[in-house]
mmCIF file of C-alpha atoms in Angstrom:
data_model
loop_
_atom_site.group_PDB
_atom_site.id
_atom_site.type_symbol
_atom_site.label_atom_id
_atom_site.label_comp_id
_atom_site.label_asym_id
_atom_site.label_seq_id
_atom_site.Cartn_x
_atom_site.Cartn_y
_atom_site.Cartn_z
ATOM 1 C CA MET S 1 -20.466 29.674 -30.925
ATOM 2 C CA ALA S 2 -22.235 29.267 -28.666
ATOM 3 C CA CYS S 3 -19.826 27.179 -25.511
ATOM 4 C CA GLN S 4 -21.740 25.937 -22.231
ATOM 5 C CA GLY S 5 -19.891 26.792 -18.777
ATOM 6 C CA LEU S 6 -17.605 29.356 -20.535
ATOM 7 C CA GLN S 7 -17.061 32.822 -18.460
ATOM 8 C CA SER S 8 -15.721 35.519 -19.803
ATOM 9 C CA GLY S 9 -12.415 35.194 -20.845
ATOM 10 C CA GLU S 10 -11.667 31.366 -20.209
ATOM 11 C CA THR S 11 -10.729 29.301 -23.124
ATOM 12 C CA LEU S 12 -9.362 25.514 -23.544
ATOM 13 C CA ALA S 13 -6.481 27.607 -24.819
ATOM 14 C CA SER S 14 -5.886 29.665 -21.826
ATOM 15 C CA LEU S 15 -7.083 26.652 -19.194
ATOM 16 C CA LYS S 16 -4.056 25.171 -20.230
ATOM 17 C CA LYS S 17 -1.616 27.846 -20.452
ATOM 18 C CA GLU S 18 -2.247 28.098 -16.640
ATOM 19 C CA SER S 19 -2.514 24.380 -16.156
ATOM 20 C CA ASP S 20 0.984 24.347 -17.640
ATOM 21 C CA SER S 21 2.558 27.174 -15.752
ATOM 22 C CA LEU S 22 0.763 25.574 -12.669
ATOM 23 C CA LYS S 23 2.587 23.556 -13.495
ATOM 24 C CA LYS S 24 5.981 24.437 -14.062
ATOM 25 C CA LYS S 25 6.012 26.395 -10.462
ATOM 26 C CA LEU S 26 5.110 23.065 -9.171
ATOM 27 C CA GLU S 27 8.605 21.998 -10.503
ATOM 28 C CA GLU S 28 10.277 24.799 -8.912
ATOM 29 C CA GLU S 29 9.016 25.201 -5.774
ATOM 30 C CA ARG S 30 9.575 21.724 -5.208
ATOM 31 C CA GLY S 31 13.398 21.980 -6.685
ATOM 32 C CA LYS S 32 13.792 24.552 -4.126
ATOM 33 C CA LEU S 33 14.030 22.112 -2.016
ATOM 34 C CA ASN S 34 15.866 19.683 -3.269
ATOM 35 C CA ASP S 35 19.354 20.584 -0.831
ATOM 36 C CA ILE S 36 20.601 17.284 -0.536
ATOM 37 C CA GLU S 37 19.367 14.149 -0.987
ATOM 38 C CA LEU S 38 18.260 11.680 1.579
ATOM 39 C CA HIS S 39 20.810 9.210 1.354
ATOM 40 C CA GLN S 40 23.290 11.678 1.822
ATOM 41 C CA VAL S 41 22.347 12.752 5.142
ATOM 42 C CA ALA S 42 21.831 9.151 6.435
ATOM 43 C CA GLU S 43 26.059 8.449 4.991
ATOM 44 C CA LYS S 44 26.108 9.514 9.526
ATOM 45 C CA VAL S 45 24.215 6.468 10.015
ATOM 46 C CA GLU S 46 25.464 3.739 10.881
ATOM 47 C CA MET S 47 24.704 0.574 8.690
ATOM 48 C CA LEU S 48 23.114 -2.256 8.690
ATOM 49 C CA GLY S 49 24.651 -5.868 9.895
ATOM 50 C CA ALA S 50 24.025 -8.823 8.917
ATOM 51 C CA LEU S 51 20.253 -10.134 9.328
ATOM 52 C CA SER S 52 18.953 -13.121 10.041
ATOM 53 C CA ILE S 53 15.527 -13.637 8.730
ATOM 54 C CA LYS S 54 14.069 -17.467 7.110
ATOM 55 C CA THR S 55 10.959 -19.172 6.676
ATOM 56 C CA LYS S 56 10.080 -19.810 9.343
ATOM 57 C CA ARG S 57 6.743 -20.896 8.838
ATOM 58 C CA LEU S 58 5.192 -22.754 5.574
ATOM 59 C CA LEU S 59 1.220 -21.842 5.116
ATOM 60 C CA LYS S 60 -0.624 -24.464 2.705
ATOM 61 C CA GLY S 61 -4.005 -25.128 1.653
ATOM 62 C CA HIS S 62 -4.302 -22.823 -1.056
ATOM 63 C CA GLY S 63 -4.948 -24.341 -4.776
ATOM 64 C CA ASN S 64 -4.000 -21.669 -6.727
ATOM 65 C CA LYS S 65 -2.380 -18.711 -6.774
ATOM 66 C CA VAL S 66 -2.379 -16.213 -3.199
ATOM 67 C CA LEU S 67 -2.788 -13.111 -4.138
ATOM 68 C CA CYS S 68 -3.929 -11.185 -0.666
ATOM 69 C CA MET S 69 -3.138 -11.839 3.380
ATOM 70 C CA ASP S 70 -3.535 -9.225 5.739
ATOM 71 C CA TRP S 71 -2.819 -9.541 9.558
ATOM 72 C CA CYS S 72 -4.926 -9.266 12.714
ATOM 73 C CA LYS S 73 -4.681 -7.402 15.383
ATOM 74 C CA ASP S 74 -4.528 -10.210 17.569
ATOM 75 C CA LYS S 75 -0.616 -10.352 15.382
ATOM 76 C CA ARG S 76 -1.713 -14.738 15.069
ATOM 77 C CA ARG S 77 -4.225 -14.441 13.070
ATOM 78 C CA LEU S 78 -3.908 -13.289 9.087
ATOM 79 C CA VAL S 79 -6.642 -14.321 5.934
ATOM 80 C CA SER S 80 -5.912 -14.923 2.609
ATOM 81 C CA SER S 81 -7.139 -14.872 -0.877
ATOM 82 C CA SER S 82 -7.276 -16.593 -3.698
ATOM 83 C CA GLN S 83 -6.917 -17.238 -7.819
ATOM 84 C CA ASP S 84 -9.258 -19.674 -7.376
ATOM 85 C CA GLY S 85 -12.440 -18.162 -4.952
ATOM 86 C CA LYS S 86 -10.913 -18.740 -1.541
ATOM 87 C CA VAL S 87 -10.272 -16.907 1.250
ATOM 88 C CA ILE S 88 -8.674 -18.289 3.546
ATOM 89 C CA VAL S 89 -8.161 -16.991 7.800
ATOM 90 C CA TRP S 90 -5.028 -18.990 9.744
ATOM 91 C CA ASP S 91 -3.772 -19.136 12.820
ATOM 92 C CA ALA S 92 0.059 -18.795 11.794
ATOM 93 C CA PHE S 93 1.506 -20.039 14.946
ATOM 94 C CA THR S 94 -0.382 -23.267 15.177
ATOM 95 C CA LEU S 95 -0.445 -23.201 11.148
ATOM 96 C CA ASN S 96 -4.377 -24.321 11.794
ATOM 97 C CA LYS S 97 -7.001 -22.703 9.238
ATOM 98 C CA GLU S 98 -9.683 -21.485 11.097
ATOM 99 C CA HIS S 99 -11.873 -20.357 8.646
ATOM 100 C CA GLY S 100 -12.966 -20.937 4.639
ATOM 101 C CA VAL S 101 -15.057 -19.459 2.413
ATOM 102 C CA THR S 102 -15.258 -19.491 -1.230
ATOM 103 C CA LEU S 103 -16.548 -16.990 -3.311
ATOM 104 C CA PRO S 104 -18.667 -17.330 -6.782
ATOM 105 C CA CYS S 105 -15.447 -15.374 -8.754
ATOM 106 C CA THR S 106 -12.645 -15.900 -9.346
ATOM 107 C CA TRP S 107 -9.137 -13.493 -8.552
ATOM 108 C CA VAL S 108 -10.087 -12.486 -5.445
ATOM 109 C CA MET S 109 -7.181 -9.225 -5.039
ATOM 110 C CA ALA S 110 -7.947 -8.140 -2.320
ATOM 111 C CA CYS S 111 -8.950 -8.705 1.502
ATOM 112 C CA ALA S 112 -8.766 -7.173 5.155
ATOM 113 C CA TYR S 113 -8.907 -8.293 8.126
ATOM 114 C CA ALA S 114 -11.438 -6.558 10.180
ATOM 115 C CA PRO S 115 -9.539 -3.988 13.832
ATOM 116 C CA SER S 116 -11.968 -6.116 15.909
ATOM 117 C CA GLY S 117 -10.880 -10.185 14.495
ATOM 118 C CA CYS S 118 -14.610 -10.400 14.200
ATOM 119 C CA ALA S 119 -15.171 -10.346 10.306
ATOM 120 C CA VAL S 120 -13.115 -10.368 7.271
ATOM 121 C CA ALA S 121 -13.799 -8.033 4.222
ATOM 122 C CA CYS S 122 -13.011 -9.797 0.079
ATOM 123 C CA GLY S 123 -13.455 -8.930 -3.401
ATOM 124 C CA GLY S 124 -12.273 -8.958 -6.411
ATOM 125 C CA LEU S 125 -14.277 -9.386 -9.891
ATOM 126 C CA ASP S 126 -16.665 -9.703 -9.047
ATOM 127 C CA ASN S 127 -16.762 -5.479 -8.539
ATOM 128 C CA LYS S 128 -17.318 -6.026 -4.769
ATOM 129 C CA CYS S 129 -15.937 -6.129 -1.989
ATOM 130 C CA SER S 130 -17.895 -8.225 1.040
ATOM 131 C CA VAL S 131 -17.730 -8.499 4.367
ATOM 132 C CA PHE S 132 -18.263 -11.715 6.647
ATOM 133 C CA PRO S 133 -18.469 -12.010 9.948
ATOM 134 C CA LEU S 134 -15.816 -14.708 11.701
ATOM 135 C CA SER S 135 -18.137 -17.392 13.121
ATOM 136 C CA LEU S 136 -16.689 -19.554 15.810
ATOM 137 C CA ASP S 137 -18.870 -21.735 14.914
ATOM 138 C CA LYS S 138 -17.083 -23.664 12.834
ATOM 139 C CA ASN S 139 -19.881 -25.517 11.205
ATOM 140 C CA GLU S 140 -21.853 -22.117 10.299
ATOM 141 C CA ASN S 141 -21.716 -21.678 7.093
ATOM 142 C CA LEU S 142 -20.019 -18.602 6.101
ATOM 143 C CA SER S 143 -20.859 -17.352 2.842
ATOM 144 C CA ALA S 144 -24.407 -16.832 4.112
ATOM 145 C CA LYS S 145 -23.955 -14.155 6.259
ATOM 146 C CA LYS S 146 -21.774 -12.971 3.699
ATOM 147 C CA LYS S 147 -22.919 -8.939 3.194
ATOM 148 C CA ALA S 148 -21.581 -7.079 -0.638
ATOM 149 C CA VAL S 149 -20.507 -3.561 0.225
ATOM 150 C CA ALA S 150 -19.147 -1.992 -1.961
ATOM 151 C CA MET S 151 -19.552 -1.976 -5.400
ATOM 152 C CA HIS S 152 -17.543 -0.790 -8.104
ATOM 153 C CA THR S 153 -17.985 -0.765 -12.106
ATOM 154 C CA ASN S 154 -15.086 -3.481 -12.527
ATOM 155 C CA TYR S 155 -12.724 -5.333 -10.570
ATOM 156 C CA VAL S 156 -11.547 -4.409 -7.153
ATOM 157 C CA SER S 157 -7.475 -4.264 -6.187
ATOM 158 C CA GLY S 158 -7.701 -3.310 -2.812
ATOM 159 C CA CYS S 159 -9.479 -2.894 -0.002
ATOM 160 C CA THR S 160 -9.254 -1.830 4.451
ATOM 161 C CA PHE S 161 -11.298 -1.360 6.965
ATOM 162 C CA THR S 162 -10.918 2.189 8.653
ATOM 163 C CA ASN S 163 -10.693 2.334 12.224
ATOM 164 C CA SER S 164 -13.301 0.653 13.359
ATOM 165 C CA ASP S 165 -15.697 -2.142 11.434
ATOM 166 C CA MET S 166 -17.827 -0.012 11.219
ATOM 167 C CA GLN S 167 -15.945 1.912 7.619
ATOM 168 C CA LEU S 168 -14.808 0.063 4.292
ATOM 169 C CA LEU S 169 -12.440 1.815 2.299
ATOM 170 C CA THR S 170 -11.628 0.568 -1.356
ATOM 171 C CA SER S 171 -10.065 0.755 -4.564
ATOM 172 C CA SER S 172 -10.562 -0.786 -7.817
ATOM 173 C CA GLY S 173 -10.991 -0.892 -11.835
ATOM 174 C CA ASP S 174 -12.578 1.501 -12.427
ATOM 175 C CA GLY S 175 -10.356 4.093 -11.116
ATOM 176 C CA THR S 176 -11.810 5.583 -8.038
ATOM 177 C CA CYS S 177 -11.753 4.975 -4.177
ATOM 178 C CA ALA S 178 -14.519 4.546 -2.372
ATOM 179 C CA LEU S 179 -15.568 4.527 1.175
ATOM 180 C CA TRP S 180 -18.161 2.874 2.210
ATOM 181 C CA ASP S 181 -20.534 2.473 5.550
ATOM 182 C CA VAL S 182 -20.434 -1.323 5.848
ATOM 183 C CA GLU S 183 -23.832 -1.446 7.763
ATOM 184 C CA SER S 184 -25.857 0.263 5.636
ATOM 185 C CA GLY S 185 -23.737 -0.300 2.455
ATOM 186 C CA GLN S 186 -24.018 3.037 1.667
ATOM 187 C CA LEU S 187 -21.595 4.647 0.025
ATOM 188 C CA LEU S 188 -19.605 8.046 1.912
ATOM 189 C CA GLN S 189 -16.956 9.867 -0.255
ATOM 190 C CA SER S 190 -15.654 8.486 -3.457
ATOM 191 C CA PHE S 191 -12.474 9.618 -4.515
ATOM 192 C CA HIS S 192 -11.802 10.277 -7.994
ATOM 193 C CA GLY S 193 -8.324 11.733 -10.348
ATOM 194 C CA HIS S 194 -6.438 8.926 -11.139
ATOM 195 C CA THR S 195 -6.763 8.129 -15.244
ATOM 196 C CA ALA S 196 -7.121 4.751 -15.220
ATOM 197 C CA ASP S 197 -6.837 1.872 -12.821
ATOM 198 C CA VAL S 198 -6.421 2.017 -9.381
ATOM 199 C CA LEU S 199 -4.444 -0.796 -7.981
ATOM 200 C CA SER S 200 -3.590 -0.040 -3.810
ATOM 201 C CA LEU S 201 -4.636 2.474 -1.463
ATOM 202 C CA ASP S 202 -3.206 1.974 2.050
ATOM 203 C CA LEU S 203 -4.216 4.192 4.759
ATOM 204 C CA ALA S 204 -2.295 6.747 7.116
ATOM 205 C CA PRO S 205 -1.060 5.891 10.740
ATOM 206 C CA SER S 206 -4.137 6.846 12.666
ATOM 207 C CA GLU S 207 -2.118 8.731 14.442
ATOM 208 C CA THR S 208 -1.638 11.557 11.744
ATOM 209 C CA GLY S 209 -5.667 12.538 10.908
ATOM 210 C CA ASN S 210 -7.559 10.940 7.743
ATOM 211 C CA THR S 211 -5.897 10.633 4.429
ATOM 212 C CA PHE S 212 -4.759 8.062 2.351
ATOM 213 C CA VAL S 213 -2.039 7.365 0.041
ATOM 214 C CA SER S 214 -3.260 5.699 -3.035
ATOM 215 C CA GLY S 215 -1.563 4.298 -6.431
ATOM 216 C CA GLY S 216 -2.267 3.258 -10.138
ATOM 217 C CA SER S 217 -1.331 2.679 -14.028
ATOM 218 C CA ASP S 218 -1.415 6.145 -14.252
ATOM 219 C CA LYS S 219 1.860 5.367 -12.888
ATOM 220 C CA LYS S 220 0.828 8.197 -10.113
ATOM 221 C CA ALA S 221 0.389 7.757 -6.512
ATOM 222 C CA ASN S 222 -2.370 10.254 -5.081
ATOM 223 C CA VAL S 223 -2.493 11.150 -0.962
ATOM 224 C CA TRP S 224 -6.957 12.667 -0.429
ATOM 225 C CA ASP S 225 -8.591 14.075 2.110
ATOM 226 C CA MET S 226 -11.417 10.842 3.898
ATOM 227 C CA ARG S 227 -13.456 13.219 4.034
ATOM 228 C CA SER S 228 -13.960 16.082 1.266
ATOM 229 C CA GLY S 229 -12.692 13.308 -0.759
ATOM 230 C CA GLN S 230 -10.094 16.060 -2.733
ATOM 231 C CA ASN S 231 -6.782 14.747 -3.476
ATOM 232 C CA ILE S 232 -4.422 17.283 -2.283
ATOM 233 C CA GLN S 233 -0.749 15.878 -3.241
ATOM 234 C CA SER S 234 0.427 14.011 -6.216
ATOM 235 C CA PHE S 235 3.673 12.476 -7.221
ATOM 236 C CA GLU S 236 4.183 10.747 -11.244
ATOM 237 C CA SER S 237 7.108 9.611 -10.933
ATOM 238 C CA HIS S 238 7.442 6.100 -11.063
ATOM 239 C CA GLU S 239 8.069 5.017 -15.014
ATOM 240 C CA SER S 240 5.309 2.041 -15.089
ATOM 241 C CA ASP S 241 2.200 0.810 -13.077
ATOM 242 C CA ILE S 242 2.259 1.503 -9.807
ATOM 243 C CA ASN S 243 1.121 -1.943 -7.600
ATOM 244 C CA CYS S 244 0.932 -1.121 -4.559
ATOM 245 C CA VAL S 245 1.751 1.650 -1.885
ATOM 246 C CA LYS S 246 2.273 1.888 1.617
ATOM 247 C CA TYR S 247 3.432 4.314 4.554
ATOM 248 C CA TYR S 248 6.194 4.992 6.472
ATOM 249 C CA PRO S 249 5.238 4.241 10.075
ATOM 250 C CA SER S 250 5.159 8.030 11.425
ATOM 251 C CA GLY S 251 2.714 8.758 8.797
ATOM 252 C CA ASP S 252 4.802 11.847 7.184
ATOM 253 C CA ALA S 253 6.050 9.819 3.776
ATOM 254 C CA PHE S 254 4.898 6.705 1.973
ATOM 255 C CA ALA S 255 7.050 3.564 -0.330
ATOM 256 C CA SER S 256 5.105 2.673 -3.548
ATOM 257 C CA ALA S 257 6.567 -0.790 -5.549
ATOM 258 C CA SER S 258 5.344 -0.346 -9.282
ATOM 259 C CA ASP S 259 6.295 -1.993 -12.509
ATOM 260 C CA ASP S 260 9.970 -0.299 -13.530
ATOM 261 C CA SER S 261 11.018 -2.360 -10.843
ATOM 262 C CA THR S 262 11.864 0.017 -8.515
ATOM 263 C CA CYS S 263 10.337 1.148 -5.388
ATOM 264 C CA ARG S 264 10.491 4.482 -4.243
ATOM 265 C CA PHE S 265 10.173 6.372 -1.535
ATOM 266 C CA TYR S 266 7.958 9.720 -1.046
ATOM 267 C CA ASP S 267 8.268 12.195 1.586
ATOM 268 C CA LEU S 268 4.956 14.433 1.935
ATOM 269 C CA ARG S 269 5.966 17.309 3.898
ATOM 270 C CA ALA S 270 8.477 18.063 1.463
ATOM 271 C CA ASP S 271 5.957 16.751 -1.270
ATOM 272 C CA ARG S 272 8.722 14.738 -3.621
ATOM 273 C CA GLU S 273 9.966 11.149 -4.156
ATOM 274 C CA VAL S 274 13.290 11.553 -1.195
ATOM 275 C CA ALA S 275 14.978 7.701 -2.534
ATOM 276 C CA VAL S 276 15.061 5.398 -5.372
ATOM 277 C CA TYR S 277 15.306 1.958 -4.729
ATOM 278 C CA GLN S 278 17.060 -0.099 -7.668
ATOM 279 C CA LYS S 279 19.379 -2.273 -9.005
ATOM 280 C CA ASP S 280 20.790 -3.154 -12.004
ATOM 281 C CA SER S 281 20.225 -6.593 -11.698
ATOM 282 C CA VAL S 282 16.904 -5.867 -10.529
ATOM 283 C CA ILE S 283 14.603 -6.523 -13.457
ATOM 284 C CA PHE S 284 11.536 -7.680 -12.555
ATOM 285 C CA GLY S 285 8.542 -4.956 -11.056
ATOM 286 C CA ALA S 286 7.485 -5.240 -7.769
ATOM 287 C CA SER S 287 4.171 -5.466 -6.908
ATOM 288 C CA THR S 288 4.401 -4.763 -2.881
ATOM 289 C CA VAL S 289 6.119 -3.105 -0.026
ATOM 290 C CA ASP S 290 5.489 -3.232 3.412
ATOM 291 C CA PHE S 291 7.780 -0.824 6.174
ATOM 292 C CA SER S 292 9.513 -2.930 8.953
ATOM 293 C CA LEU S 293 8.498 -1.539 12.048
ATOM 294 C CA SER S 294 10.732 1.378 12.937
ATOM 295 C CA GLY S 295 10.590 2.741 9.234
ATOM 296 C CA ARG S 296 14.489 1.387 8.643
ATOM 297 C CA LEU S 297 14.327 -1.437 6.191
ATOM 298 C CA LEU S 298 11.671 -1.505 3.306
ATOM 299 C CA PHE S 299 10.290 -5.696 2.597
ATOM 300 C CA ALA S 300 9.430 -5.431 -0.944
ATOM 301 C CA GLY S 301 8.461 -8.417 -2.965
ATOM 302 C CA TYR S 302 9.306 -9.096 -7.040
ATOM 303 C CA ASN S 303 8.393 -11.462 -10.209
ATOM 304 C CA ASP S 304 11.238 -13.169 -10.278
ATOM 305 C CA TYR S 305 10.251 -14.368 -6.991
ATOM 306 C CA THR S 306 12.527 -12.647 -4.725
ATOM 307 C CA ILE S 307 11.804 -10.341 -1.662
ATOM 308 C CA ASN S 308 14.074 -8.016 -1.592
ATOM 309 C CA VAL S 309 15.119 -6.107 1.690
ATOM 310 C CA TRP S 310 15.838 -2.517 1.520
ATOM 311 C CA ASP S 311 17.411 0.000 4.227
ATOM 312 C CA VAL S 312 15.433 3.526 3.228
ATOM 313 C CA LEU S 313 18.000 6.014 4.383
ATOM 314 C CA LYS S 314 20.811 4.221 2.868
ATOM 315 C CA GLY S 315 18.211 3.709 -0.263
ATOM 316 C CA THR S 316 20.703 -0.085 -0.438
ATOM 317 C CA ARG S 317 20.099 -3.378 -0.377
ATOM 318 C CA VAL S 318 20.667 -4.952 2.668
ATOM 319 C CA SER S 319 19.622 -8.887 2.381
ATOM 320 C CA VAL S 320 17.600 -10.962 -0.664
ATOM 321 C CA LEU S 321 14.381 -13.183 1.596
ATOM 322 C CA PHE S 322 14.803 -16.231 -1.100
ATOM 323 C CA GLY S 323 12.141 -19.367 -1.025
ATOM 324 C CA HIS S 324 9.098 -18.498 -3.070
ATOM 325 C CA GLU S 325 8.383 -20.264 -6.204
ATOM 326 C CA ASN S 326 6.751 -17.499 -8.666
ATOM 327 C CA ARG S 327 5.646 -14.362 -8.070
ATOM 328 C CA VAL S 328 5.874 -12.828 -4.500
ATOM 329 C CA SER S 329 2.402 -10.828 -4.928
ATOM 330 C CA ARG S 330 1.990 -9.293 -0.960
ATOM 331 C CA VAL S 331 4.384 -9.223 2.007
ATOM 332 C CA ARG S 332 3.617 -7.768 5.130
ATOM 333 C CA VAL S 333 4.913 -7.139 8.768
ATOM 334 C CA SER S 334 3.086 -8.437 11.819
ATOM 335 C CA PRO S 335 1.048 -5.345 13.735
ATOM 336 C CA ASP S 336 3.810 -6.147 16.157
ATOM 337 C CA GLY S 337 6.879 -6.328 13.807
ATOM 338 C CA THR S 338 8.134 -9.785 15.363
ATOM 339 C CA ALA S 339 7.599 -11.374 11.559
ATOM 340 C CA LEU S 340 6.619 -11.151 8.359
ATOM 341 C CA CYS S 341 4.649 -12.955 5.874
ATOM 342 C CA SER S 342 4.498 -13.218 2.324
ATOM 343 C CA ALA S 343 1.963 -14.362 -0.047
ATOM 344 C CA SER S 344 2.615 -16.294 -3.849
ATOM 345 C CA TRP S 345 1.732 -17.512 -6.691
ATOM 346 C CA ASP S 346 2.983 -20.582 -6.040
ATOM 347 C CA ASN S 347 -0.192 -21.391 -3.686
ATOM 348 C CA THR S 348 1.812 -20.291 -0.724
ATOM 349 C CA LEU S 349 2.201 -17.960 2.641
ATOM 350 C CA ARG S 350 5.763 -17.909 4.230
ATOM 351 C CA ILE S 351 6.208 -16.636 7.566
ATOM 352 C CA TRP S 352 9.642 -15.225 7.622
ATOM 353 C CA ALA S 353 11.231 -14.123 10.722
ATOM 354 C CA LYS I 1 -20.447 20.563 -28.472
ATOM 355 C CA MET I 2 -20.839 18.391 -26.044
ATOM 356 C CA ILE I 3 -17.129 17.144 -26.268
ATOM 357 C CA PHE I 4 -16.008 20.547 -26.971
ATOM 358 C CA SER I 5 -17.184 21.515 -23.127
ATOM 359 C CA SER I 6 -16.294 18.224 -21.239
ATOM 360 C CA SER I 7 -12.487 18.953 -22.380
ATOM 361 C CA ILE I 8 -13.976 23.020 -20.658
ATOM 362 C CA ALA I 9 -14.963 21.314 -17.246
ATOM 363 C CA GLN I 10 -11.693 18.833 -17.848
ATOM 364 C CA ALA I 11 -9.018 21.940 -18.362
ATOM 365 C CA ARG I 12 -10.956 22.959 -15.075
ATOM 366 C CA ARG I 13 -10.955 20.613 -13.120
ATOM 367 C CA THR I 14 -7.313 20.278 -13.978
ATOM 368 C CA VAL I 15 -6.653 24.076 -12.794
ATOM 369 C CA GLN I 16 -8.019 23.590 -9.648
ATOM 370 C CA GLN I 17 -6.358 20.746 -9.314
ATOM 371 C CA LEU I 18 -3.252 22.018 -9.249
ATOM 372 C CA ARG I 19 -3.961 25.869 -8.142
ATOM 373 C CA ILE I 20 -4.680 23.353 -5.343
ATOM 374 C CA GLU I 21 -0.759 21.371 -5.379
ATOM 375 C CA ALA I 22 0.724 24.474 -5.483
ATOM 376 C CA SER I 23 -0.181 25.961 -2.925
ATOM 377 C CA ILE I 24 0.340 23.930 -0.467
ATOM 378 C CA GLU I 25 3.545 24.556 2.235
ATOM 379 C CA ARG I 26 6.721 22.643 1.705
ATOM 380 C CA ILE I 27 9.871 21.457 4.076
ATOM 381 C CA LYS I 28 12.984 21.105 3.135
ATOM 382 C CA VAL I 29 14.082 17.656 1.716
ATOM 383 C CA SER I 30 17.496 18.635 4.486
ATOM 384 C CA LYS I 31 14.537 19.148 7.180
ATOM 385 C CA ALA I 32 12.671 15.944 6.202
ATOM 386 C CA SER I 33 15.725 13.418 5.800
ATOM 387 C CA ALA I 34 16.342 13.883 9.713
ATOM 388 C CA ASP I 35 12.940 13.332 10.878
ATOM 389 C CA LEU I 36 12.946 10.272 8.965
ATOM 390 C CA MET I 37 16.267 9.914 9.894
ATOM 391 C CA ARG I 38 15.448 10.247 14.651
ATOM 392 C CA TYR I 39 12.338 7.937 13.937
ATOM 393 C CA CYS I 40 13.880 4.969 12.606
ATOM 394 C CA GLY I 41 16.290 6.306 15.946
ATOM 395 C CA GLU I 42 13.622 6.779 18.091
ATOM 396 C CA HIS I 43 12.562 3.114 17.709
ATOM 397 C CA ALA I 44 14.456 0.673 15.846
ATOM 398 C CA LYS I 45 15.258 -0.987 19.191
ATOM 399 C CA ASN I 46 12.046 -1.806 19.308
ATOM 400 C CA ASP I 47 12.179 -3.563 15.717
ATOM 401 C CA PRO I 48 12.315 -6.605 16.448
ATOM 402 C CA LEU I 49 12.888 -8.441 12.608
ATOM 403 C CA LEU I 50 15.866 -5.114 12.055
ATOM 404 C CA MET I 51 17.351 -6.040 15.767
ATOM 405 C CA GLY I 52 16.367 -9.836 15.454
ATOM 406 C CA ILE I 53 14.764 -10.783 19.161
ATOM 407 C CA PRO I 54 16.239 -14.082 21.092
ATOM 408 C CA ALA I 55 14.365 -16.969 19.678
ATOM 409 C CA SER I 56 12.697 -16.956 23.331
ATOM 410 C CA GLU I 57 10.837 -14.073 22.570
ATOM 411 C CA ASN I 58 9.922 -14.578 19.305
ATOM 412 C CA PRO I 59 6.526 -16.706 19.097
ATOM 413 C CA PHE I 60 8.073 -17.614 15.710
ATOM 414 C CA LYS I 61 11.054 -18.744 16.160
ATOM 415 C CA ASP I 62 10.614 -22.368 17.745
ATOM 416 C CA LYS I 63 13.983 -23.731 18.216
ATOM 417 C CA LYS I 64 13.404 -27.061 16.405
ATOM 418 C CA PRO I 65 11.893 -26.904 12.489
ATOM 419 C CA CYS I 66 8.904 -26.399 11.408
ATOM 420 C CA THR I 67 7.227 -28.874 8.541
ATOM 421 C CA VAL I 68 3.619 -28.700 7.377
ATOM 422 C CA LEU I 69 1.531 -32.194 7.787
#
């Protein structure tokens, strides 16, 4: 039987055999270096005292579930997006709503502030990610200046600008991530490897070079080289969808939040999971994570309306933040680490400090 | 015939991907953990949410409760 593309001696069976033996080799190599657990090494670190973190601001204004938010580099403004198509830019100090746009689609799942603070990007069920310049003129119609940059074939789940306003990285329900030139809308690189919806992405801190991590419904977290499009590392230890991934501040590790009700911590240089943040009493899915400035605390938002604060090194829970009246969809620490913002399906955002 | 050759392509991609992943250099968890701990330790004093900072220095911590009108 003639089969196209076969090299001599290569059959489906021989490739399968090689892939099985490579997987086994990977497991063995990773296992050899697992000489101790992170929490054991961390036994000599001082225990954390009680944290006094409370709600300091309540941002009301969205008419429906708030799905996403992002801080501006100025540490006071933030952008949020909602199920009803609204995107709002807030001054978190004064609670002033500085800009508002209504997108023609519902479920705006992703929004991001540009590094310059002069634009925001957002997208969702429209399968696109659009960029809006923020005008100082309150009367200007922002919708008119909308520029559709990313075009996917399914919903956009996450977006972030790279180190400038010029490039946008997106993740999508179509199973891919993509890098776009904002000015021209051109696709610069696409990232294939996930076998189901990609639900989240995070860019490595700029000192660590051009990589990003993505997490998806295939339970995998993948690390990518932005220039080549190559998937350089892959982690599969969660038992359900990964809803969020976030880099540790040094760039050497990242955390993930999953529907399996755990958050996990992966070290990139050890190439393995090094901690699982879980408790018998925590049975609802985790939707979002972010680190405090030093990386010692991990804030995680859950579908049981709470935010659990974990000691990253010791693996224990330090605190629980109550207040939201529905699922927590997003948590983000402010750029100078002074506050945590949380977005919720209860239509509000909270600032905790 | 189409299905068969795309299975080959898929299998080949998987093998290539695994070869890349298997060949990366790794360090021991003990070393990785020590580095993570060191980073946390070095930056702890500059972490406001961890340390708590005086109300006078935190724009979000005002002395009177804030209500939304």
